[in-house]
PDB file of C-alpha atoms in Angstrom:
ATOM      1  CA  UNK U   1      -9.291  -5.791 -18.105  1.00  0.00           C
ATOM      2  CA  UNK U   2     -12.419  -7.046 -16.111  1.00  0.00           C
ATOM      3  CA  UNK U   3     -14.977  -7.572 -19.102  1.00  0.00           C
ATOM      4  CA  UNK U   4     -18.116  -6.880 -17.061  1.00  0.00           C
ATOM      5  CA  UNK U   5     -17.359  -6.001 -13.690  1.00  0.00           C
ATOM      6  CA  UNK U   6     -19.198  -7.964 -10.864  1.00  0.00           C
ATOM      7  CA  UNK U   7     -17.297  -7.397  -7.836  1.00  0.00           C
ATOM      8  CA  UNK U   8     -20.381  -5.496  -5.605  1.00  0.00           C
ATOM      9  CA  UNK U   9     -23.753  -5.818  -5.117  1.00  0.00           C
ATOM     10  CA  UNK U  10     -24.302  -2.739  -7.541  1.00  0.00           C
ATOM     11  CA  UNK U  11     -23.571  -6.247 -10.241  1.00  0.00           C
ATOM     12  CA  UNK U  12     -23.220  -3.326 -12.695  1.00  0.00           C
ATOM     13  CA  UNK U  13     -21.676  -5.576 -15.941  1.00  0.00           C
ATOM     14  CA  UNK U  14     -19.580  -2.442 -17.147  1.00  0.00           C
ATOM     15  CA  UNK U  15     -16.324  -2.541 -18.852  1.00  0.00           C
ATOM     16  CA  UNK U  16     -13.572  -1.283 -16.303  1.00  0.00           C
ATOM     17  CA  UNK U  17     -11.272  -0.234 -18.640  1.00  0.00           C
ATOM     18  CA  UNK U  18      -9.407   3.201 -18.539  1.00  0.00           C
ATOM     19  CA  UNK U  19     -12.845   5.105 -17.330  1.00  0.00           C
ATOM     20  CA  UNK U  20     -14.963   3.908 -14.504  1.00  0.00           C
ATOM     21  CA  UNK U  21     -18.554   3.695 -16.038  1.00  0.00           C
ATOM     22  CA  UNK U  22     -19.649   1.841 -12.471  1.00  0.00           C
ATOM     23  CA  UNK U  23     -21.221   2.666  -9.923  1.00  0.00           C
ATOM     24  CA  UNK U  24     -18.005   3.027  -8.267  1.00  0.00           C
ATOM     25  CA  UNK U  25     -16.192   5.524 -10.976  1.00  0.00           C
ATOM     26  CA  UNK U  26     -13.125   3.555 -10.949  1.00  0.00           C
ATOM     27  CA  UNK U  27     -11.158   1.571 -13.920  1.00  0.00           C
ATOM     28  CA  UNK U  28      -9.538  -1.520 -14.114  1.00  0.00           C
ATOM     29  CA  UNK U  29      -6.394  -0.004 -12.455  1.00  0.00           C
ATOM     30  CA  UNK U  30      -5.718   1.139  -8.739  1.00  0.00           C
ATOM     31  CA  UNK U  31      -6.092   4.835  -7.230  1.00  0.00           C
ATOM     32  CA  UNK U  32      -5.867   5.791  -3.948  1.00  0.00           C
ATOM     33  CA  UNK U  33      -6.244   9.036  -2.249  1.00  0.00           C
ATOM     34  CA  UNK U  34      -3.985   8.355   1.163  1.00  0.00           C
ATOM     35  CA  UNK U  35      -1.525   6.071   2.449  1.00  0.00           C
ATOM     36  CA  UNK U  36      -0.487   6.833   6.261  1.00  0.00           C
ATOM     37  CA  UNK U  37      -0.768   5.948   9.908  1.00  0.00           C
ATOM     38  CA  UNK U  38      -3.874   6.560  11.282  1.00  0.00           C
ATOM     39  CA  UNK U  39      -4.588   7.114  15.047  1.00  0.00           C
ATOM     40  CA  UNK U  40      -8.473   7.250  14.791  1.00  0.00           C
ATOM     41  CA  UNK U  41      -9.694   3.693  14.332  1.00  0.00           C
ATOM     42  CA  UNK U  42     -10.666   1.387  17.343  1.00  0.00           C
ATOM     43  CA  UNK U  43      -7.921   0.636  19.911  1.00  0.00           C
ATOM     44  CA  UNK U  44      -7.152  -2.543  19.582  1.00  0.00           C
ATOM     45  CA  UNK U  45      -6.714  -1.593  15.436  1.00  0.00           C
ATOM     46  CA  UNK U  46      -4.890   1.760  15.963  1.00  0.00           C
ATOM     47  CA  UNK U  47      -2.867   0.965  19.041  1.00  0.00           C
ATOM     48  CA  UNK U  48       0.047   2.839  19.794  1.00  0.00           C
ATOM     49  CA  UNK U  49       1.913   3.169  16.854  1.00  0.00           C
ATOM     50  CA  UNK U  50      -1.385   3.663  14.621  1.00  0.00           C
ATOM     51  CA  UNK U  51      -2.772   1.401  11.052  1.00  0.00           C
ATOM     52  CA  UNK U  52      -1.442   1.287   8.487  1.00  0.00           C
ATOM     53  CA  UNK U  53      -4.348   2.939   6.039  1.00  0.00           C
ATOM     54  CA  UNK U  54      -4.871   3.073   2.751  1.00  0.00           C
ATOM     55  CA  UNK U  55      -7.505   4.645   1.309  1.00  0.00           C
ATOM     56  CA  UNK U  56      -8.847   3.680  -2.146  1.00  0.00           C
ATOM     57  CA  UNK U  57     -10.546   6.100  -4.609  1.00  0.00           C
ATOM     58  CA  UNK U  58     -14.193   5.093  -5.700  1.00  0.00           C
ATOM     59  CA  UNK U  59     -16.625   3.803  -3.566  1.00  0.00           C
ATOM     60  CA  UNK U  60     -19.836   1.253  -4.660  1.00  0.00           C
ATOM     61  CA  UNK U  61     -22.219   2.186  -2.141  1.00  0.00           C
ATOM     62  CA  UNK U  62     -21.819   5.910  -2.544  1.00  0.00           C
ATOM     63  CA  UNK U  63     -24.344   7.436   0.652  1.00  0.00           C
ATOM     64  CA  UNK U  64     -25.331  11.360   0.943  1.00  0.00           C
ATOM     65  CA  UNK U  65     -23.918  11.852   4.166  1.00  0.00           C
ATOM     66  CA  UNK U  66     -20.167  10.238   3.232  1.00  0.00           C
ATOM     67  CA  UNK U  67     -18.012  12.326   5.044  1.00  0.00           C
ATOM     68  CA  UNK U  68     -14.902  11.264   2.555  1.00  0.00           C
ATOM     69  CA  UNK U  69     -17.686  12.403  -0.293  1.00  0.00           C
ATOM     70  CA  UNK U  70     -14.335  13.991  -1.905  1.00  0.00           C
ATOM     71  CA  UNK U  71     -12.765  10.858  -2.678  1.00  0.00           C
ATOM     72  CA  UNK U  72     -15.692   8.428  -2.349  1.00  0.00           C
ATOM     73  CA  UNK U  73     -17.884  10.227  -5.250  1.00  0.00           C
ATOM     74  CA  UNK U  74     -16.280  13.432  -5.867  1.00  0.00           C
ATOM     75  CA  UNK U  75     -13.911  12.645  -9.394  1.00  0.00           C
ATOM     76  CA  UNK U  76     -10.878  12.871  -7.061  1.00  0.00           C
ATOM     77  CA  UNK U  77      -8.060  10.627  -8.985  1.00  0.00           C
ATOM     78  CA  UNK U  78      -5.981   9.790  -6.899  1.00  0.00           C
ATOM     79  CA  UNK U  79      -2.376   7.679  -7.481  1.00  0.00           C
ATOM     80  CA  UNK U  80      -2.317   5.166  -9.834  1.00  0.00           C
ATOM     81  CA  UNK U  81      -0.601   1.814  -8.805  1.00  0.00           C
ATOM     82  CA  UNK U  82      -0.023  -1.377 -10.051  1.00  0.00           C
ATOM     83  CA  UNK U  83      -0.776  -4.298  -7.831  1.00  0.00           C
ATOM     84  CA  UNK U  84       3.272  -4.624  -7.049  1.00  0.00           C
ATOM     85  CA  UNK U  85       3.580  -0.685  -6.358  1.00  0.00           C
ATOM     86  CA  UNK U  86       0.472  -1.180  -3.960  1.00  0.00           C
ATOM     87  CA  UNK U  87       2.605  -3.924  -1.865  1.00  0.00           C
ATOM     88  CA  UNK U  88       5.782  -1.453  -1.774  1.00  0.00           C
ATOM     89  CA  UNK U  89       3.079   0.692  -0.384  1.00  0.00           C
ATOM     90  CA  UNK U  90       1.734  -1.895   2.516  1.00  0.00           C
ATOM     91  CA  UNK U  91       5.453  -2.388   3.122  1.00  0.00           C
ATOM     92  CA  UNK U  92       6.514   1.047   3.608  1.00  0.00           C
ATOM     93  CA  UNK U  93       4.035   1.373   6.229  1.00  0.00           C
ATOM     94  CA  UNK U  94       4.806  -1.779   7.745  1.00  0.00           C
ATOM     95  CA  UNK U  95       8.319  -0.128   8.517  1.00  0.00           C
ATOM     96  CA  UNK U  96       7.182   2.965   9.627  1.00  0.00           C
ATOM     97  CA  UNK U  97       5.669   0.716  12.745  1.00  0.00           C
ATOM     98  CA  UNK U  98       2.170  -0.046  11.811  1.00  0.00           C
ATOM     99  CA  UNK U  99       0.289  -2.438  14.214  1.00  0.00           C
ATOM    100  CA  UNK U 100      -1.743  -3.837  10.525  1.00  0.00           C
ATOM    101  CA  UNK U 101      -2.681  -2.792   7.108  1.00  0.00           C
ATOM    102  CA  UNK U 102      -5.851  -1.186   6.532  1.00  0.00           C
ATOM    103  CA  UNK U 103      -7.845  -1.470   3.013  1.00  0.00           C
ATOM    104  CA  UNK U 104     -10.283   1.336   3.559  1.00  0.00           C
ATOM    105  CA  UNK U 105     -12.892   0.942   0.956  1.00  0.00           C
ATOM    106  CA  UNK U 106     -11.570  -1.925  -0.868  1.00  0.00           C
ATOM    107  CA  UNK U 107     -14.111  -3.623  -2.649  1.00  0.00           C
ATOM    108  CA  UNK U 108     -13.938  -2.073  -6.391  1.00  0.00           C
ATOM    109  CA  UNK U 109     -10.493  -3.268  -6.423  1.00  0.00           C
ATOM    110  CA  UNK U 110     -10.159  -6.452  -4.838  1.00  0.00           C
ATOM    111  CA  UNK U 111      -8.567  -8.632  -7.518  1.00  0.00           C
ATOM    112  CA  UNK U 112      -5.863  -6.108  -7.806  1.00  0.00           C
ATOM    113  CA  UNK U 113      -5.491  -6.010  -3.903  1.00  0.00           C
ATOM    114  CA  UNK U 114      -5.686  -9.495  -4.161  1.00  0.00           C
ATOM    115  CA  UNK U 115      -2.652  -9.578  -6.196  1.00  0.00           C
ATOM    116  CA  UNK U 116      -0.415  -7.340  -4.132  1.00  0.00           C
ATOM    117  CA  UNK U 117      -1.239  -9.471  -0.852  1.00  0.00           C
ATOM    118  CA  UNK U 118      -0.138 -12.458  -2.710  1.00  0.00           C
ATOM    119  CA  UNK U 119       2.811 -10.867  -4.004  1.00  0.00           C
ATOM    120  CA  UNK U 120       4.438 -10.683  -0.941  1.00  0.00           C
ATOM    121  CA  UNK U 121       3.343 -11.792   2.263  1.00  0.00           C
ATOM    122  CA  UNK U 122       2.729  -9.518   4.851  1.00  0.00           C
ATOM    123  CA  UNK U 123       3.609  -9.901   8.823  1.00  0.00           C
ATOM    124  CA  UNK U 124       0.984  -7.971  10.249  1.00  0.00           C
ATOM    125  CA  UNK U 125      -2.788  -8.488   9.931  1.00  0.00           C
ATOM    126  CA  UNK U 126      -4.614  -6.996   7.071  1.00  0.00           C
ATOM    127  CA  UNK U 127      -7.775  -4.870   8.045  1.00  0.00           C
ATOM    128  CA  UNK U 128     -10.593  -5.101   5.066  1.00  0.00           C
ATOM    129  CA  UNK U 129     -12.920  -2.014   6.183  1.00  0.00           C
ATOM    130  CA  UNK U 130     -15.727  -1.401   4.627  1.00  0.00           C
ATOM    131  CA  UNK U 131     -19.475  -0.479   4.287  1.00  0.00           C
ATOM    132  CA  UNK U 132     -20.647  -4.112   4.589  1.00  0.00           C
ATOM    133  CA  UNK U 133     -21.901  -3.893   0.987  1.00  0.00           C
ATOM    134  CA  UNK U 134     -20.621  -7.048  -0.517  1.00  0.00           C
ATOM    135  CA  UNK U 135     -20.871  -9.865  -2.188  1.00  0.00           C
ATOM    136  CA  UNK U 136     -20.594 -13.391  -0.751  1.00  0.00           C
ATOM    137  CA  UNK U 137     -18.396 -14.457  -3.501  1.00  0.00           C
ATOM    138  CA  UNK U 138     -15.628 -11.486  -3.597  1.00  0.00           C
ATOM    139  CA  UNK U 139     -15.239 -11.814  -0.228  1.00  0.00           C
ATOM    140  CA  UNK U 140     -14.560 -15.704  -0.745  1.00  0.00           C
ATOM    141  CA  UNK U 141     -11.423 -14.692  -3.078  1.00  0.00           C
ATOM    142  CA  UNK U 142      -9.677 -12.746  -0.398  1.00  0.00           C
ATOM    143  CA  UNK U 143      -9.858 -16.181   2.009  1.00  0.00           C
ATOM    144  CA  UNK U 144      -6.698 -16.433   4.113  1.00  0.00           C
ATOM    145  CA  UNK U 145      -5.439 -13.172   2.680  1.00  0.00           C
ATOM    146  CA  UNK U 146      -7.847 -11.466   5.168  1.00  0.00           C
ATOM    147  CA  UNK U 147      -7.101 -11.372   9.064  1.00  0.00           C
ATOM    148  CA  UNK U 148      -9.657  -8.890  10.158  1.00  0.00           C
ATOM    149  CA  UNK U 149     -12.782  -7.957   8.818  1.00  0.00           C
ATOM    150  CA  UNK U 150     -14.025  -4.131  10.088  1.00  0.00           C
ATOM    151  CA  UNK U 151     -17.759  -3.822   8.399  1.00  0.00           C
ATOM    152  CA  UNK U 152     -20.717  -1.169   8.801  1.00  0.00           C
ATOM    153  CA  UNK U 153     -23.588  -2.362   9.235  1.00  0.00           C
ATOM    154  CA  UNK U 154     -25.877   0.685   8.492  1.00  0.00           C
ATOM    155  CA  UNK U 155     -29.250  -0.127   7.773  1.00  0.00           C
ATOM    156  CA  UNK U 156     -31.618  -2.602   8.476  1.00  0.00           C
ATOM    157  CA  UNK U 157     -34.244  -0.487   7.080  1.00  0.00           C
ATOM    158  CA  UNK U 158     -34.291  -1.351   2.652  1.00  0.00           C
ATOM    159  CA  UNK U 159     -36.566   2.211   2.812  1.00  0.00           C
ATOM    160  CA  UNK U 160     -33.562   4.022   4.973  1.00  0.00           C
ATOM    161  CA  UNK U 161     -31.256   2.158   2.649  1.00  0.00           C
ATOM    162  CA  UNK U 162     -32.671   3.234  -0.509  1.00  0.00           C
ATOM    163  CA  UNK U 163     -33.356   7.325   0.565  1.00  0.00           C
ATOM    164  CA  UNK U 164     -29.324   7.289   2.015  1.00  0.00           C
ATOM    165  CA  UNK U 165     -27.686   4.942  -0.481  1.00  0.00           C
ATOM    166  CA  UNK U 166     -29.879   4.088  -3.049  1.00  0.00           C
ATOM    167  CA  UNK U 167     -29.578   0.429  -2.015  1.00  0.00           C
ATOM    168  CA  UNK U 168     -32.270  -0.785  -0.982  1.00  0.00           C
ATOM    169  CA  UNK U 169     -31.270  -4.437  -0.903  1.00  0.00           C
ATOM    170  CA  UNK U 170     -28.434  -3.314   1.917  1.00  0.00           C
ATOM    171  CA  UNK U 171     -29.388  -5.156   4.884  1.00  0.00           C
ATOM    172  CA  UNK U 172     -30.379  -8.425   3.283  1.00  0.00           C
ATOM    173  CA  UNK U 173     -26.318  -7.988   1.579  1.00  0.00           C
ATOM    174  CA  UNK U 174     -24.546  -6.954   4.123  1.00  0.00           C
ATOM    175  CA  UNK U 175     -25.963  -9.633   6.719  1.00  0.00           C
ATOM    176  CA  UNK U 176     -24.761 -12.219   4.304  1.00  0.00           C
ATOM    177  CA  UNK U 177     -21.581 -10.099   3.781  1.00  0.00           C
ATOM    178  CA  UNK U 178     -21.073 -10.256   7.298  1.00  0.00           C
ATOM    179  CA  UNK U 179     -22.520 -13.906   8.093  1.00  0.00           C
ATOM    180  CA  UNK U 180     -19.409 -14.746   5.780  1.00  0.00           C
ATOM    181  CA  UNK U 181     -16.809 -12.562   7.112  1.00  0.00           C
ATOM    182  CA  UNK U 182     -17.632 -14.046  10.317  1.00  0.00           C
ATOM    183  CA  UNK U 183     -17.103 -17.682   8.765  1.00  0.00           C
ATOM    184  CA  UNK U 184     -13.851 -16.598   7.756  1.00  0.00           C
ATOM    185  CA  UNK U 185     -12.063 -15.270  10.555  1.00  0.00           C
ATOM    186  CA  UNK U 186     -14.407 -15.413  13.697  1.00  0.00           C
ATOM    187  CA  UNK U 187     -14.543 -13.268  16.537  1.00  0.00           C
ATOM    188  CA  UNK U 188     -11.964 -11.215  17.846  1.00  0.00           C
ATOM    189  CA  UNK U 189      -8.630 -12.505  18.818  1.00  0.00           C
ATOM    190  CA  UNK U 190      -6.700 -10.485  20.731  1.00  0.00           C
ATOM    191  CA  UNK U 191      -2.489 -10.595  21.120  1.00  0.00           C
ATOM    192  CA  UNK U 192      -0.676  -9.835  24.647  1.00  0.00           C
ATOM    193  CA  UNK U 193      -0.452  -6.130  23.655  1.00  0.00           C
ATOM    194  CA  UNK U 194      -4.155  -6.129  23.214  1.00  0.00           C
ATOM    195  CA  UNK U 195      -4.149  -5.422  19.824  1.00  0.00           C
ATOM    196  CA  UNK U 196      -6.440  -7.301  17.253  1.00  0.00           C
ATOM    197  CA  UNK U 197      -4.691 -10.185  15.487  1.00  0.00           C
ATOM    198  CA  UNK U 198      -8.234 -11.907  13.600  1.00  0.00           C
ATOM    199  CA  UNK U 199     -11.821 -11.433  13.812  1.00  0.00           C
ATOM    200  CA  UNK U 200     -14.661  -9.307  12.768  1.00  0.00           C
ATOM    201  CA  UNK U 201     -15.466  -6.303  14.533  1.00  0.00           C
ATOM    202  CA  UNK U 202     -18.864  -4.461  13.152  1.00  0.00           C
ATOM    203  CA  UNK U 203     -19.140  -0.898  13.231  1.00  0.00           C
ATOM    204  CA  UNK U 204     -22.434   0.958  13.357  1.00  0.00           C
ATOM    205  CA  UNK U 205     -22.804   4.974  12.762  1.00  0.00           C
ATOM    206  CA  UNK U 206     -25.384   6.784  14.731  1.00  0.00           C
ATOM    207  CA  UNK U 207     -27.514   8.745  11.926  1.00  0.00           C
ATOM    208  CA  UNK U 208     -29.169  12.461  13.424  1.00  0.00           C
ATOM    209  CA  UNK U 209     -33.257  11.894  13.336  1.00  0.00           C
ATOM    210  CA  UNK U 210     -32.474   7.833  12.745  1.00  0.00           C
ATOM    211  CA  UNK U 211     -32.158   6.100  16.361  1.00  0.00           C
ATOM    212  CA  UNK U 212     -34.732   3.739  15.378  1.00  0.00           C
ATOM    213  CA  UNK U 213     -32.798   2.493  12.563  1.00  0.00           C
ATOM    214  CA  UNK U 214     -30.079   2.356  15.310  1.00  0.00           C
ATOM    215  CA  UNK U 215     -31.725   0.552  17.781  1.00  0.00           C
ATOM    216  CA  UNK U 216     -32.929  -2.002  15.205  1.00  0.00           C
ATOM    217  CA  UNK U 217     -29.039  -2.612  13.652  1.00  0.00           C
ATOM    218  CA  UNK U 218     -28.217  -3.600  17.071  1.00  0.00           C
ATOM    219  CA  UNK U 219     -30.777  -5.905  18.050  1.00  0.00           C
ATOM    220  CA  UNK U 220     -30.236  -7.879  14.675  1.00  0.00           C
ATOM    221  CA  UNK U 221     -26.802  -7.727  15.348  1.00  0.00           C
ATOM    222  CA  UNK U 222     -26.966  -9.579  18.575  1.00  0.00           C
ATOM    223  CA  UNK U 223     -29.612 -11.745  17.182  1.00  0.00           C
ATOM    224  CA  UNK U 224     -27.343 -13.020  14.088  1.00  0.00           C
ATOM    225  CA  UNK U 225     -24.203 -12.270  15.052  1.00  0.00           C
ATOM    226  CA  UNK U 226     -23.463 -13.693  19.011  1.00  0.00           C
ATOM    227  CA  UNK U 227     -19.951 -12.602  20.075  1.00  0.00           C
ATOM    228  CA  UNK U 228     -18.998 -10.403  17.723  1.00  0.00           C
ATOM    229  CA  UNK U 229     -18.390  -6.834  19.063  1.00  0.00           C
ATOM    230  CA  UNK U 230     -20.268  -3.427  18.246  1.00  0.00           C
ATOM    231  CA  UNK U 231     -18.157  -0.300  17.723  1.00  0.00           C
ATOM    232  CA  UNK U 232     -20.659   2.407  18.430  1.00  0.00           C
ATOM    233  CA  UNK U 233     -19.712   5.316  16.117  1.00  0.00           C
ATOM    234  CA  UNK U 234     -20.785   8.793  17.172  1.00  0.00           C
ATOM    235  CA  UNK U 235     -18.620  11.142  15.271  1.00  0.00           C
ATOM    236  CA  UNK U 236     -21.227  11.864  12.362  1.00  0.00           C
ATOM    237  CA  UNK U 237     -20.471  15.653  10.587  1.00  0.00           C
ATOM    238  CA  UNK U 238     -22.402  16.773   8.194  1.00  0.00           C
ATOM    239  CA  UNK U 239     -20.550  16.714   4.776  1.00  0.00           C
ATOM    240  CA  UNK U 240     -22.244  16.396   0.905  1.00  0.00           C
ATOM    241  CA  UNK U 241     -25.191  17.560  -0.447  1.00  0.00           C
ATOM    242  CA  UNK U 242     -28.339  17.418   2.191  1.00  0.00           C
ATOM    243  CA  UNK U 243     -30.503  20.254   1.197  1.00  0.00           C
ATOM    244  CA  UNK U 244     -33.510  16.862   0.735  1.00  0.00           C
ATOM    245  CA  UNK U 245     -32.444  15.430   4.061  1.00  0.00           C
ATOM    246  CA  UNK U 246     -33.194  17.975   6.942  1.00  0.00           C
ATOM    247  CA  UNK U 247     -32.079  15.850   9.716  1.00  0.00           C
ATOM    248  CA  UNK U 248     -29.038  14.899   8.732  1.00  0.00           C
ATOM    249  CA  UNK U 249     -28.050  18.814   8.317  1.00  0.00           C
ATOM    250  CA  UNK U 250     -27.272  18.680  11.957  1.00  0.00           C
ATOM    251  CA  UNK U 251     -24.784  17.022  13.998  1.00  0.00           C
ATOM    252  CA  UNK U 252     -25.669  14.022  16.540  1.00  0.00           C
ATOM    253  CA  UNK U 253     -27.021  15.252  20.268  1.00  0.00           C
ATOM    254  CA  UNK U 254     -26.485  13.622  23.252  1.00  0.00           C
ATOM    255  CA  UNK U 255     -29.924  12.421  23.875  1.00  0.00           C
ATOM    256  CA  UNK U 256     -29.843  10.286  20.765  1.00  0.00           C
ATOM    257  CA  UNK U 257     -26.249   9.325  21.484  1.00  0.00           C
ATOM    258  CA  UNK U 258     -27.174   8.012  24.905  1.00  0.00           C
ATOM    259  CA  UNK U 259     -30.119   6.441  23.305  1.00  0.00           C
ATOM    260  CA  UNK U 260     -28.490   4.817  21.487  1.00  0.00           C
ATOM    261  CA  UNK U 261     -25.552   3.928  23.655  1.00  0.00           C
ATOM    262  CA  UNK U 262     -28.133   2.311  26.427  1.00  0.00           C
ATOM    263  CA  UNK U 263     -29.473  -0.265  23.750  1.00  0.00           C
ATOM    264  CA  UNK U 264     -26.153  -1.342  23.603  1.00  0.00           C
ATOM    265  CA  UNK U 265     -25.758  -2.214  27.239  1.00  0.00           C
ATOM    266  CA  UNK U 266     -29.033  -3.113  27.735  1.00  0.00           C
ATOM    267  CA  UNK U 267     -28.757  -5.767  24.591  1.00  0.00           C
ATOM    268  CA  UNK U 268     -25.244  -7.237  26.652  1.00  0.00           C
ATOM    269  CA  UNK U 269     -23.472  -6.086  23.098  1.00  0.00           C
ATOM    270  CA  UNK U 270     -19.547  -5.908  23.971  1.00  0.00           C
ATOM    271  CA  UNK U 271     -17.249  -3.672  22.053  1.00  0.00           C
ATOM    272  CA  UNK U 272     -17.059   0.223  21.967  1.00  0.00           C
ATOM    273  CA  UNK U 273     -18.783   3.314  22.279  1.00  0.00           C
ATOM    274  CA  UNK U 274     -17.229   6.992  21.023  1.00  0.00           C
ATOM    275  CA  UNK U 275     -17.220  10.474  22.427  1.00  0.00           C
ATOM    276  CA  UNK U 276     -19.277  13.030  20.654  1.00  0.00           C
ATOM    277  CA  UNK U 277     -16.349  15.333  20.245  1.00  0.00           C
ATOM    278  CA  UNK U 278     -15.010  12.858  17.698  1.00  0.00           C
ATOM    279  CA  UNK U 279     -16.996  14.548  14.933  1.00  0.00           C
ATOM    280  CA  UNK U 280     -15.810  17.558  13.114  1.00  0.00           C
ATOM    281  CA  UNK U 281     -13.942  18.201   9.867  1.00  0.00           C
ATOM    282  CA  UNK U 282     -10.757  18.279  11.567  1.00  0.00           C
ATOM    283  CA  UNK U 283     -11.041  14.363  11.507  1.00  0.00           C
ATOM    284  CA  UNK U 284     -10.992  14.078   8.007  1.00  0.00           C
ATOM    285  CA  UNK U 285      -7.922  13.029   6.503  1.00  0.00           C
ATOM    286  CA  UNK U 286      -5.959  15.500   3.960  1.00  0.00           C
ATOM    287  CA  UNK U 287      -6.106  13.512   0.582  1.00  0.00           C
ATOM    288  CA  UNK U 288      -3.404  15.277  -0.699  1.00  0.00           C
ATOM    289  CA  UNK U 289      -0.492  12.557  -1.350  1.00  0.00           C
TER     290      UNK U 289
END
């Protein structure tokens, strides 16, 4: 058991025994809500054949507008592993074809991950994807065990940070978060196939009503973070409870999209940019294992 938990910024200090009492929700053991190929990441992570994700119940950051709410912070349970029946799982995708293994909201459970990478190795890259909210040091376990780091970078507003996530110290975390990642594994390397083998790849979602806090992600981006690529995320829906935040009660238009989208050229950012019809419901996975 992990006597006082300090794997994420949160730092609660709870017990994670059989209950989650964290910020997170989650116990000392592994849950997660979906294992499968998934055809709706980047290319160069989905590919052909699609990543292998798995999606982990609890999340520390926990923002109004999460659009896997259900799993994130709703009390779903999810399937409980060990660390060894989480690397049958990475394996079983492996052989169903998938181009990597993707830890979708990882951080709660990283010693446990952390066991099952080392338990066997893997021979495809693993994918750590997550909000950005981390801390230096449990990214610093996962050393070598990591090939590709996919983070958010959200805010760089602490006010924006605080009203969405009630963490107001997210920008100053995650640019460390990410100044490490990017220590780690680098920028992007690509294989012959063009799929991603190592790197760091930042994502960025495009809030309704918040293009400043857009526009100002991506010129600290560029500013800290030379070479490593944007993925431009338009596909926001409307999910949770927003009845105190009007503007996100509405999907993304295309003014702010292109807004947005121009910054990116105009700052010489590289990476990728997504179609507005990539929003809806339909896009949410179906936790149901």
């Amino acid at each position: 058991m992990i006597a006082a938990c300090r794997l994420c910024p949160r730092n609660c200090g709870v017990p994670r025994g059989e209950r989650g009492e964290g910020r997170c929700g989650q116990g000392e053991r592994v849950h997660i809500a979906r294992a499968d190929l998934h055809f709706w990441e980047e290319p160069p992570i989905s590919g052909e054949k699609g990543s292998g994700a798995v999606f982990f119940t609890g999340c520390p950051l926990g923002c109004v507008f999460c659009q896997n709410g259900t799993i994130s912070h709703g009390g779903y349970g999810g399937k409980e592993l060990t660390p060894q029946q989480l690397s049958d799982v990475f394996f079983s995708l492996v052989e169903r074809g998938a181009h990597n293994i993707n830890l979708v909201t990882p951080t709660h459970f990283v010693p446990q991950i952390r066991q099952a990478l080392l338990w066997r190795k893997l021979p495809v890259p693993v994918v750590y994807n997550t909000s950005g909210y981390e801390r230096v040091e449990t990214l610093r376990s996962l050393e070598g065990l990591v090939d590709i780091y996919l983070p958010d970078y959200k805010y760089d507003d602490p006010a924006l940070a605080q009203a969405l996530s009630q963490a107001a110290d997210y920008p100053a975390v995650a640019r460390a978060a990410i100044g490490e990642m990017v220590r780690q594994v680098g920028a992007p390397v690509y294989g012959e196939d063009g799929m991603m083998k190592r790197g760091v790849l930042i994502r960025h979602l495009v809030l309704p009503g918040h293009t400043r806090n857009s526009l100002a992600c991506l010129q600290r981006i560029q500013q800290e973070f030379p070479g490593i690529p944007v993925s431009l995320m338009a596909q926001y829906t409307p999910c949770g409870s927003l009845e105190d935040f009007p503007e996100l009660q509405r999907p993304l238009t295309a003014r702010e999209q292109a807004k947005v989208e121009d910054a990116l050229f105009d700052l010489g950012l590289e990476g990728f940019t997504q179609e507005r019809r990539a929003k809806g419901t339909r896009y949410i996975p179906d936790w149901n294992l």
